[in-house]
Coordinates of C-alpha atoms and ligand atoms in Angstrom, one line a residue:
X152 CA 7.5 -16.2 -22.9
X153 CA 8.4 -15.2 -26.4
X154 CA 9.6 -11.9 -27.7
X155 CA 7.7 -8.9 -26.2
X156 CA 4.9 -7.6 -28.4
X157 CA 3.9 -4.5 -26.6
X158 CA 5.6 -1.5 -25.1
X159 CA 4.3 -0.2 -21.7
X160 CA 5.5 2.6 -19.5
X161 CA 5.0 2.1 -15.7
X162 CA 5.4 5.4 -13.9
X163 CA 6.5 4.8 -10.3
X164 CA 8.6 1.9 -9.0
X165 CA 6.9 1.3 -5.6
X166 CA 5.3 -2.0 -4.8
X167 CA 2.3 -1.4 -7.1
X168 CA 4.6 -0.5 -10.1
X169 CA 7.1 -3.2 -9.6
X170 CA 4.7 -6.1 -9.2
X171 CA 2.7 -4.7 -12.1
X172 CA 5.8 -4.6 -14.3
X173 CA 6.5 -8.3 -13.6
X174 CA 2.9 -9.3 -14.5
X175 CA 3.1 -7.1 -17.7
X176 CA 6.3 -8.8 -18.9
X177 CA 4.7 -12.2 -18.2
X178 CA 1.8 -11.1 -20.5
X179 CA 4.1 -10.2 -23.4
X180 CA 4.9 -6.6 -22.8
X181 CA 8.3 -4.8 -22.6
X182 CA 8.2 -2.5 -19.6
X183 CA 10.1 0.7 -18.9
X184 CA 9.8 1.8 -15.3
X185 CA 10.2 5.5 -14.6
X186 CA 10.9 6.4 -11.0
X187 CA 11.3 9.8 -9.3
X188 CA 13.6 8.4 -6.6
X189 CA 17.0 7.0 -7.5
X190 CA 16.2 3.7 -5.8
X191 CA 13.1 1.6 -6.5
X192 CA 10.8 0.5 -3.7
X193 CA 8.7 3.6 -3.0
X194 CA 7.3 3.6 0.5
X195 CA 8.6 0.1 1.1
X196 CA 12.1 1.6 1.0
X197 CA 11.3 5.1 2.3
X198 CA 8.1 4.7 4.3
X199 CA 8.2 1.4 6.3
X200 CA 9.8 2.1 9.7
X201 CA 13.6 1.7 9.5
X202 CA 13.8 -0.9 12.3
X203 CA 11.6 -3.4 10.3
X204 CA 14.8 -4.6 8.7
X205 CA 13.6 -8.1 8.1
X206 CA 10.5 -7.0 6.2
X207 CA 12.5 -4.3 4.3
X208 CA 15.3 -6.8 3.4
X209 CA 12.7 -9.3 2.2
X210 CA 10.9 -6.8 0.0
X211 CA 14.2 -5.5 -1.4
X212 CA 15.1 -9.0 -2.4
X213 CA 11.8 -9.4 -4.2
X214 CA 12.2 -6.1 -5.9
X215 CA 15.7 -6.9 -7.0
X216 CA 14.5 -10.1 -8.6
X217 CA 11.8 -8.2 -10.5
X218 CA 14.3 -5.6 -11.6
X219 CA 16.5 -8.4 -13.0
X220 CA 13.8 -9.5 -15.4
X221 CA 15.2 -9.0 -19.0
X222 CA 11.9 -7.4 -20.3
X223 CA 12.0 -4.6 -17.6
X224 CA 14.1 -1.5 -18.0
X225 CA 14.6 1.1 -15.2
X226 CA 15.0 4.8 -15.4
X227 CA 15.4 6.2 -11.9
X228 CA 15.8 9.9 -10.9
X229 CA 13.2 10.6 -13.7
X230 CA 10.1 12.5 -12.6
X231 CA 7.1 12.3 -14.9
X232 CA 4.9 15.4 -14.4
X233 CA 4.6 19.0 -15.4
X234 CA 7.8 20.7 -14.1
X235 CA 9.5 17.3 -14.0
X236 CA 11.8 15.6 -16.6
X237 CA 9.2 14.4 -18.9
X238 CA 5.4 14.6 -19.1
X239 CA 2.7 12.0 -19.6
X240 CA 1.9 13.2 -23.1
X241 CA 5.6 12.6 -24.1
X242 CA 5.2 9.0 -23.1
X243 CA 2.0 8.6 -25.0
X244 CA 3.5 10.2 -28.1
X245 CA 6.8 8.2 -27.9
X246 CA 5.2 4.9 -28.9
X247 CA 4.2 3.5 -25.5
X248 CA 0.9 1.7 -26.1
X249 CA -0.1 2.1 -22.5
X250 CA 1.0 4.0 -19.4
X251 CA 0.4 2.6 -16.0
X252 CA 0.5 5.3 -13.3
X253 CA 1.6 4.0 -9.9
X254 CA 3.1 7.2 -8.4
X255 CA 1.6 6.7 -5.0
X256 CA 0.2 9.7 -3.0
X257 CA 2.9 12.3 -3.1
X258 CA 0.7 15.4 -2.5
X259 CA 0.0 17.0 0.9
X260 CA -3.6 17.0 2.3
X261 CA -4.0 20.6 3.5
X262 CA -6.9 21.2 5.8
X263 CA -6.8 25.0 5.1
X264 CA -6.7 25.9 8.7
X265 CA -5.4 29.2 9.9
X266 CA -1.8 28.8 11.1
X267 CA -1.2 25.7 8.9
X268 CA 1.9 27.4 7.5
X269 CA 3.5 28.3 10.8
X270 CA 7.0 27.0 11.6
X271 CA 6.6 23.8 13.5
X272 CA 3.7 22.5 11.5
X273 CA 4.5 19.4 9.4
X274 CA 2.9 16.6 7.4
X275 CA 3.9 13.1 8.4
X276 CA 5.1 12.0 5.0
X277 CA 7.9 14.6 5.0
X278 CA 9.1 13.4 8.5
X279 CA 8.8 9.7 7.4
X280 CA 10.9 10.5 4.3
X281 CA 13.4 12.3 6.5
X282 CA 14.0 9.5 8.9
X283 CA 14.0 6.9 6.1
X284 CA 16.8 9.0 4.4
X285 CA 15.1 10.0 1.2
X286 CA 16.7 13.0 -0.4
X287 CA 16.0 15.9 -0.3
X288 CA 13.9 15.3 2.9
X289 CA 16.9 13.6 4.5
X290 CA 18.9 16.8 4.2
X291 CA 16.3 19.1 5.7
X292 CA 16.1 20.1 9.3
X293 CA 12.8 19.4 11.0
X294 CA 12.6 21.5 14.2
X295 CA 10.6 19.3 16.5
X296 CA 9.9 20.8 19.9
X297 CA 9.1 19.2 23.2
X298 CA 5.3 18.9 23.1
X299 CA 4.2 17.4 19.8
X300 CA 0.5 17.1 18.8
X301 CA 0.1 14.4 16.2
X302 CA -3.3 14.6 14.3
X303 CA -4.8 11.3 13.2
X304 CA -5.0 7.8 14.6
X305 CA -3.7 5.5 11.9
X306 CA -0.5 3.4 11.6
X307 CA 1.4 6.4 10.2
X308 CA 0.6 8.3 13.4
X309 CA 2.0 5.3 15.3
X310 CA 5.2 5.4 13.2
X311 CA 5.5 9.1 13.9
X312 CA 4.9 8.5 17.6
X313 CA 7.5 5.7 17.5
X314 CA 10.1 8.1 16.0
X315 CA 9.3 11.0 18.4
X316 CA 9.3 8.7 21.5
X317 CA 12.1 6.3 20.8
X318 CA 14.4 8.4 18.6
X319 CA 13.8 12.1 19.3
X320 CA 12.8 11.4 22.9
X321 CA 10.5 14.4 23.1
X322 CA 8.7 15.2 26.4
X323 CA 5.1 14.7 25.3
X324 CA 3.3 13.2 22.3
X325 CA -0.4 14.1 22.2
X326 CA -2.5 12.2 19.7
X327 CA -5.4 14.2 18.5
X328 CA -8.3 12.1 17.2
X329 CA -11.4 13.5 15.6
X330 CA -13.6 10.4 16.5
X331 CA -13.5 8.2 19.6
X332 CA -11.3 5.4 20.9
X333 CA -13.4 2.8 19.1
X334 CA -12.6 4.4 15.7
X335 CA -8.8 4.4 15.8
X336 CA -7.2 2.7 12.9
X337 CA -3.8 1.7 14.2
X338 CA -3.0 -1.9 14.9
X339 CA -2.1 -3.6 18.1
X340 CA 1.4 -4.5 16.8
X341 CA 2.2 -0.8 16.3
X342 CA 0.9 0.1 19.7
X343 CA 3.4 -2.4 21.1
X344 CA 6.3 -0.2 19.9
X345 CA 5.2 2.8 22.0
X346 CA 2.7 1.3 24.5
X347 CA 5.3 1.5 27.4
X348 CA 5.1 5.3 27.2
X349 CA 1.3 5.4 27.3
X350 CA 0.3 7.4 30.5
X351 CA -2.4 5.2 32.0
X352 CA -3.9 7.9 34.4
X353 CA -4.3 10.2 31.4
X354 CA -5.9 7.4 29.3
X355 CA -8.3 6.6 32.2
X356 CA -9.3 10.3 32.5
X357 CA -9.8 10.6 28.8
X358 CA -12.0 7.5 28.6
X359 CA -14.0 8.9 31.5
X360 CA -14.5 12.2 29.7
X361 CA -15.6 10.6 26.4
X362 CA -17.6 7.7 27.8
X363 CA -21.0 9.4 27.7
X364 CA -20.5 10.1 24.0
X365 CA -19.4 6.6 23.3
X366 CA -22.4 5.2 25.2
X367 CA -24.8 7.5 23.3
X368 CA -23.4 6.0 20.1
X369 CA -24.1 2.5 21.4
X370 CA -20.5 1.7 22.4
X371 CA -19.2 0.0 25.5
X372 CA -16.2 2.0 26.8
X373 CA -14.9 -0.8 29.0
X374 CA -14.7 -3.2 26.0
X375 CA -12.9 -0.6 23.8
X376 CA -10.5 0.3 26.7
X377 CA -9.6 -3.4 27.1
X378 CA -8.8 -3.6 23.4
X379 CA -6.7 -0.5 23.7
X380 CA -4.7 -1.9 26.6
X381 CA -4.3 -5.3 25.1
X382 CA -1.0 -4.3 23.4
X383 CA 0.6 -3.3 26.7
X384 CA 1.8 -6.8 28.0
X385 CA 3.8 -7.1 24.8
X386 CA 5.0 -3.5 24.7
X387 CA 8.8 -3.2 24.1
X388 CA 10.7 -1.6 27.0
X389 CA 10.8 2.2 27.0
X390 CA 13.9 4.2 26.1
X391 CA 12.6 7.6 27.0
X392 CA 10.4 9.3 29.6
X393 CA 8.1 10.7 26.9
X394 CA 4.5 11.1 28.0
X395 CA 2.2 9.5 25.4
X396 CA -1.4 10.4 25.6
X397 CA -4.6 10.7 23.5
X398 CA -7.2 13.5 23.1
X399 CA -10.3 12.0 21.5
X400 CA -13.3 13.7 19.9
X401 CA -11.2 16.7 18.8
X402 CA -11.0 18.3 15.4
X403 CA -8.2 20.9 14.7
X404 CA -9.6 24.3 13.8
X405 CA -6.6 26.5 14.1
X406 CA -2.9 26.4 14.9
X407 CA -1.9 29.2 17.3
X408 CA 1.5 30.9 17.3
X409 CA 3.5 33.4 15.4
X410 CA 6.2 33.5 12.7
X411 CA 9.0 34.4 15.2
X412 CA 8.3 31.7 17.8
X413 CA 6.3 29.1 15.9
X414 CA 3.5 27.1 17.3
X415 CA 2.3 27.4 20.8
X416 CA -1.1 25.5 20.8
X417 CA -3.5 23.6 18.6
X418 CA -7.1 24.9 18.9
X419 CA -9.6 22.1 18.5
X420 CA -13.4 21.8 18.3
X421 CA -15.0 19.2 20.5
X422 CA -17.0 16.5 18.7
X423 CA -19.8 14.2 19.6
X424 CA -20.4 10.8 17.8
X425 CA -23.2 10.2 15.5
X426 CA -24.2 6.8 14.0
X427 CA -25.2 7.3 10.4
X428 CA -26.0 4.2 8.2
X429 CA -23.9 2.0 10.4
X430 CA -20.9 4.4 10.4
X431 CA -19.8 6.5 13.3
X432 CA -19.2 10.1 12.3
X433 CA -17.8 13.1 14.3
X434 CA -20.1 16.1 14.7
X435 CA -18.8 19.4 16.0
X436 CA -20.4 20.7 19.2
X437 CA -19.3 24.3 18.6
X438 CA -17.2 24.2 21.8
X439 CA -13.5 24.8 21.3
X440 CA -10.4 24.4 23.5
X441 CA -6.6 24.6 23.2
X442 CA -4.1 21.8 23.5
X443 CA -0.6 23.1 24.4
X444 CA 1.9 22.1 21.8
X445 CA 5.0 23.6 20.1
X446 CA 4.9 21.2 17.1
X447 CA 1.9 19.9 15.1
X448 CA 2.2 16.9 12.8
X449 CA -0.7 15.9 10.5
X450 CA -0.8 12.1 10.0
X451 CA -4.2 12.2 8.2
X452 CA -3.2 10.4 4.9
X453 CA -2.0 12.0 1.7
X454 CA -3.3 13.0 -1.7
X455 CA -1.9 12.5 -5.2
X456 CA 0.3 14.9 -7.0
X457 CA -1.6 17.6 -8.9
X458 CA 1.3 18.2 -11.3
X459 CA 0.7 14.8 -12.9
X460 CA -2.3 16.4 -14.7
X461 CA -4.8 13.6 -14.3
X462 CA -8.1 14.7 -12.6
X463 CA -8.4 14.0 -8.9
X464 CA -11.3 13.0 -6.7
X465 CA -11.1 11.9 -3.1
X466 CA -7.4 12.5 -3.0
X467 CA -6.7 9.9 -5.8
X468 CA -6.7 10.0 -9.6
X469 CA -10.1 9.5 -11.1
X470 CA -10.8 6.0 -12.5
X471 CA -13.5 5.5 -15.1
X472 CA -16.9 4.6 -13.7
X473 CA -17.5 2.5 -16.9
X474 CA -14.3 0.5 -17.3
X475 CA -13.9 -1.3 -20.6
X476 CA -11.3 -3.7 -19.0
X477 CA -12.5 -4.2 -15.4
X478 CA -10.7 -6.8 -13.2
X479 CA -12.6 -8.1 -10.3
X480 CA -15.1 -5.3 -11.0
X481 CA -12.5 -2.7 -10.3
X482 CA -11.7 0.1 -12.8
X483 CA -8.0 0.8 -13.4
X484 CA -8.7 3.2 -16.3
X485 CA -7.9 6.9 -15.9
X486 CA -10.9 9.2 -16.5
X487 CA -11.7 12.8 -17.2
X488 CA -15.0 13.7 -15.5
X489 CA -15.1 17.1 -17.4
X490 CA -15.3 15.3 -20.7
X491 CA -16.9 12.2 -19.3
X492 CA -14.3 10.2 -21.3
X493 CA -11.6 7.8 -20.4
X494 CA -8.0 9.1 -20.7
X495 CA -7.0 6.8 -23.5
X496 CA -4.2 4.3 -22.8
X497 CA -3.7 5.6 -19.2
X498 CA -4.2 3.2 -16.3
X499 CA -3.9 3.6 -12.5
X500 CA -2.8 1.4 -9.6
X501 CA -1.8 1.4 -6.0
X502 CA -1.9 4.5 -3.9
X503 CA -2.3 6.6 -7.1
X504 CA -5.7 4.9 -7.5
X505 CA -6.6 4.8 -3.8
X506 CA -4.5 7.3 -1.8
X507 CA -3.2 6.1 1.6
X508 CA -5.1 2.8 1.5
X509 CA -3.6 -0.5 2.6
X510 CA -0.3 -2.3 3.1
X511 CA 2.3 -3.4 0.6
X512 CA 0.3 -6.6 -0.1
X513 CA -2.7 -4.5 -1.1
X514 CA -0.5 -2.3 -3.4
X515 CA 1.0 -5.5 -4.9
X516 CA -2.4 -7.0 -5.7
X517 CA -3.7 -3.7 -7.1
X518 CA -0.6 -3.5 -9.4
X519 CA -1.0 -7.0 -10.6
X520 CA -4.7 -6.5 -11.3
X521 CA -4.0 -3.3 -13.1
X522 CA -1.5 -5.1 -15.2
X523 CA -4.2 -7.6 -16.2
X524 CA -6.4 -4.7 -17.2
X525 CA -3.6 -3.2 -19.3
X526 CA -2.9 -6.6 -21.0
X527 CA -6.6 -7.0 -21.7
X528 CA -6.5 -3.6 -23.5
X529 CA -3.3 -4.4 -25.3
X530 CA -4.8 -7.6 -26.7
X531 CA -7.3 -5.5 -28.6
X532 CA -4.3 -3.7 -30.3
X533 CA -2.0 -4.9 -33.0
X534 CA 1.4 -6.0 -31.7
X535 CA 4.1 -3.4 -31.9
X536 CA 6.4 -3.5 -34.9
X537 CA 10.1 -2.7 -34.7
X538 CA 10.0 -2.6 -30.9
X539 CA 13.8 -2.8 -30.3
X540 CA 14.4 0.2 -32.5
X541 CA 11.6 2.2 -30.7
X542 CA 13.0 1.4 -27.3
X543 CA 16.6 2.3 -28.3
X544 CA 15.5 5.6 -29.8
X545 CA 13.4 6.5 -26.7
X546 CA 16.2 5.6 -24.3
X547 CA 18.7 7.6 -26.4
X548 CA 16.5 10.7 -26.4
X549 CA 15.9 10.5 -22.7
X550 CA 19.6 10.2 -21.8
X551 CA 20.4 13.1 -24.2
X552 CA 17.9 15.4 -22.5
X553 CA 18.5 14.3 -18.9
X554 CA 22.0 13.7 -17.8
X555 CA 21.5 11.8 -14.6
X556 CA 19.2 8.9 -15.6
X557 CA 19.9 6.0 -13.2
X558 CA 19.8 2.5 -14.7
X559 CA 20.2 -1.0 -13.4
X560 CA 24.0 -0.9 -13.7
X561 CA 24.1 2.2 -11.6
X562 CA 21.9 0.6 -8.9
X563 CA 24.2 -2.3 -8.7
X564 CA 27.1 0.0 -8.0
X565 CA 25.1 1.9 -5.4
X566 CA 24.1 -1.3 -3.7
X567 CA 27.8 -2.5 -3.6
X568 CA 28.9 0.9 -2.2
X569 CA 26.3 0.8 0.6
X570 CA 27.0 -2.8 1.4
X571 CA 30.7 -2.1 1.7
X572 CA 30.1 0.8 4.0
X573 CA 27.8 -1.3 6.2
X574 CA 30.4 -4.0 6.4
X575 CA 33.1 -1.4 7.3
X576 CA 30.9 0.0 10.1
X577 CA 29.7 -3.4 11.2
X578 CA 26.0 -2.5 10.9
X579 CA 23.2 -4.5 9.2
X580 CA 22.5 -1.7 6.6
X581 CA 23.8 1.6 5.5
X582 CA 22.0 4.1 3.3
X583 CA 23.6 7.0 1.5
X584 CA 21.5 10.0 2.5
X585 CA 22.1 12.6 -0.2
X586 CA 21.8 12.5 -4.0
X587 CA 25.3 13.7 -4.4
X588 CA 26.7 10.8 -2.4
X589 CA 24.6 8.4 -4.3
X590 CA 25.6 9.8 -7.7
X591 CA 29.3 9.7 -6.7
X592 CA 28.9 6.0 -5.7
X593 CA 27.2 5.3 -9.0
X594 CA 30.1 6.8 -10.9
X595 CA 28.3 9.9 -12.4
Ligands
LIG110 C1 4.8 5.8 7.0 C2 4.3 4.5 6.3 C3 4.7 3.3 6.8 C4 4.2 2.1 6.2 N1 4.5 0.9 6.8 C5 4.1 -0.2 6.3 C6 4.4 -1.5 6.8 O1 5.1 -1.5 7.9 N2 4.0 -2.6 6.2 C7 3.2 -2.6 5.1 O2 2.9 -3.6 4.5 N3 2.9 -1.4 4.5 C8 3.3 -0.2 5.1 N4 3.0 1.0 4.5 C9 2.1 1.0 3.3 C10 2.9 0.7 2.0 O3 4.1 1.4 2.1 C11 2.1 1.1 0.8 O4 0.9 0.3 0.8 C12 2.8 0.9 -0.6 O5 4.1 1.4 -0.5 C13 2.0 1.7 -1.7 O6 2.6 1.4 -2.9 P1 2.6 2.2 -4.2 O7 3.5 1.6 -5.2 O8 1.2 2.5 -4.6 O9 3.1 3.7 -3.9 P2 4.6 4.1 -3.3 O10 5.2 3.1 -2.4 O11 4.4 5.5 -2.7 O12 5.5 4.2 -4.6 C14 5.4 5.3 -5.5 C15 6.6 5.4 -6.4 O13 6.4 6.3 -7.4 C16 7.5 7.2 -7.6 N5 7.0 8.5 -8.1 C17 6.2 9.4 -7.5 N6 5.9 10.4 -8.3 C18 6.5 10.1 -9.4 C19 6.6 10.8 -10.7 N7 5.9 12.0 -10.8 N8 7.3 10.3 -11.7 C20 8.0 9.2 -11.5 N9 7.9 8.4 -10.4 C21 7.2 8.9 -9.4 C22 8.1 7.3 -6.2 O14 9.5 7.6 -6.4 C23 7.9 5.9 -5.7 O15 9.0 5.0 -6.0 C24 3.4 2.2 5.1 C25 3.1 3.4 4.5 C26 3.5 4.6 5.1 C27 3.1 5.9 4.6
LIG111 N1 3.0 -0.5 10.4 C1 2.2 -0.6 9.4 O1 1.8 -1.7 9.0 C2 1.8 0.6 8.7 C3 2.5 1.8 9.0 C4 2.0 3.0 8.4 C5 1.0 2.9 7.4 N2 0.4 1.8 7.2 C6 -0.8 1.7 6.3 O2 -0.8 2.8 5.4 C7 -2.1 3.2 5.2 C8 -2.3 4.7 5.4 O3 -2.1 4.9 6.8 P1 -2.5 6.3 7.5 O4 -2.3 6.2 8.9 O5 -2.0 7.4 6.7 O6 -4.1 6.4 7.2 P2 -5.4 5.9 8.0 O7 -5.2 4.5 8.6 O8 -6.5 6.0 7.1 O9 -5.5 6.9 9.2 C9 -5.7 8.3 9.0 C10 -6.2 8.9 10.3 O10 -6.3 10.3 10.0 C11 -7.6 10.8 10.4 N3 -8.0 11.9 9.6 C12 -8.2 11.9 8.2 N4 -8.6 13.1 7.8 C13 -8.7 13.9 8.9 C14 -9.1 15.2 9.2 N5 -9.5 16.0 8.2 N6 -9.1 15.7 10.4 C15 -8.7 14.9 11.4 N7 -8.3 13.6 11.3 C16 -8.3 13.1 10.0 C17 -8.5 9.6 10.3 O11 -9.6 9.7 11.1 P3 -11.0 9.0 10.6 O12 -10.9 7.6 10.9 O13 -12.0 9.7 11.5 O14 -11.2 9.3 9.2 C18 -7.5 8.5 10.7 O15 -7.5 8.4 12.1 C19 -3.0 2.4 6.1 O16 -3.5 1.3 5.3 C20 -2.0 1.9 7.1 O17 -2.4 0.7 7.7 C21 0.8 0.6 7.8

């Protein structure tokens, strides 16, 4: 590759942003990565369950290689959004020819239920960030009780159940699922981490209760139950007495409790199953009941951050329905439905484009495709003149207005400090859990 000809800002250094950055440099762009967190990696660093050390180490090595690319600069601890350190318009006005937004799904999906603000009600992302040691979540106390209702049936629910059962060793984890056992989204591998705590009599009773609904929707409960139980032979040995059980066909309608004592129950509406155009939907029956719980955790996916100021639909930033630079028929171009116009020079990828959808590999592919779309756009533009000067001026301005911008040199110091601590303690990894500790290690 020759000298870079274009200047692109990538906002977010999770898997989508990092893999996009590499592809962009291969196509002749100079990339500046802006990242809210000090460290790169996004949910690969702060979402994937801590004990998946091999996977995390492998991803970190790939990210490190990308970050070492000469045409990629890194500004960590820089939040781009209204109320942050810099806004999208600043980037567009500072000479960046395109901005690729890969900020993930950082907003909370509120169901607007009565009681949703009570003490003891949490959203999974915050707990996930807490146990993965992302400041400031790592420094907050999450008061988890003995009986925890977890709403949702995806792999995030399984990660939360894993934490509650194996780390917090709570008495009971009740998974509240709005559809039936055939519609759960978690994988068998994740069930293996907590399957040893599954209370089989409770599961039998629950299958018996929901079988008529399943049969009415054309499902065979015996087949679905066998799939459910197939993870158990490989389940890892239990480390707690936690009772792990499911409540199917139940949609939360209210969280009961008070401000002094917190949550005491989750009120749910019973559902039946309805087959519509090949999809199974939940339909409320009007019957309600209460599930005793002192903590409720919503693991129902997330939404994007409103403060970024790009229109949102279906929990993600809106992409143009008429892309000028589609890749694989997918639109990566930000769009304003109010004006029916694209948001010029702004592109989307990863969970910012499709909130809470897919694994790291999916985010990687999305980032790489978005980079192709950005490059296709850039090729319609004249190459940038005086690029080095522009980059220097921008970097100088940012460092002048924001005193704790983390660059690649700082990250190397942080990595060395954490590795030294791990070695001292004789553990495979060590993470500094507060910004202050990290800044000290980086020499601020
Ligand atoms: C709990 C959990 C566990 C998971 N476990 C696995 C697993 O085991 N295996 C697997 O393959 N996948 C797993 N995934 C999925 C995987 O983590 C995602 O597919 C992937 O991380 C999405 O990548 P992304 O880059 O789009 O977003 P993210 O990874 O969320 O990255 C977003 C980045 O943007 C930055 N950012 C956010 N807002 C701003 C802003 N305003 N300004 C600047 N920067 C900003 C953040 O700091 C972050 O670095 C898991 C997901 C979750 C939630
Ligand atoms: N170990 C891993 O590999 C791992 C770990 C964590 C996450 N991930 C990945 O990250 C992505 C996101 O995971 P996720 O678990 O957040 O999402 P998910 O797989 O989409 O699951 C979300 C769950 O929440 C339920 N839900 C959504 N809205 C609801 C509402 N209003 N009321 C009640 N229930 C509601 C959904 O039910 P319906 O089905 O009825 O909509 C579904 O059961 C997935 O691709 C997942 O595989 C992977």
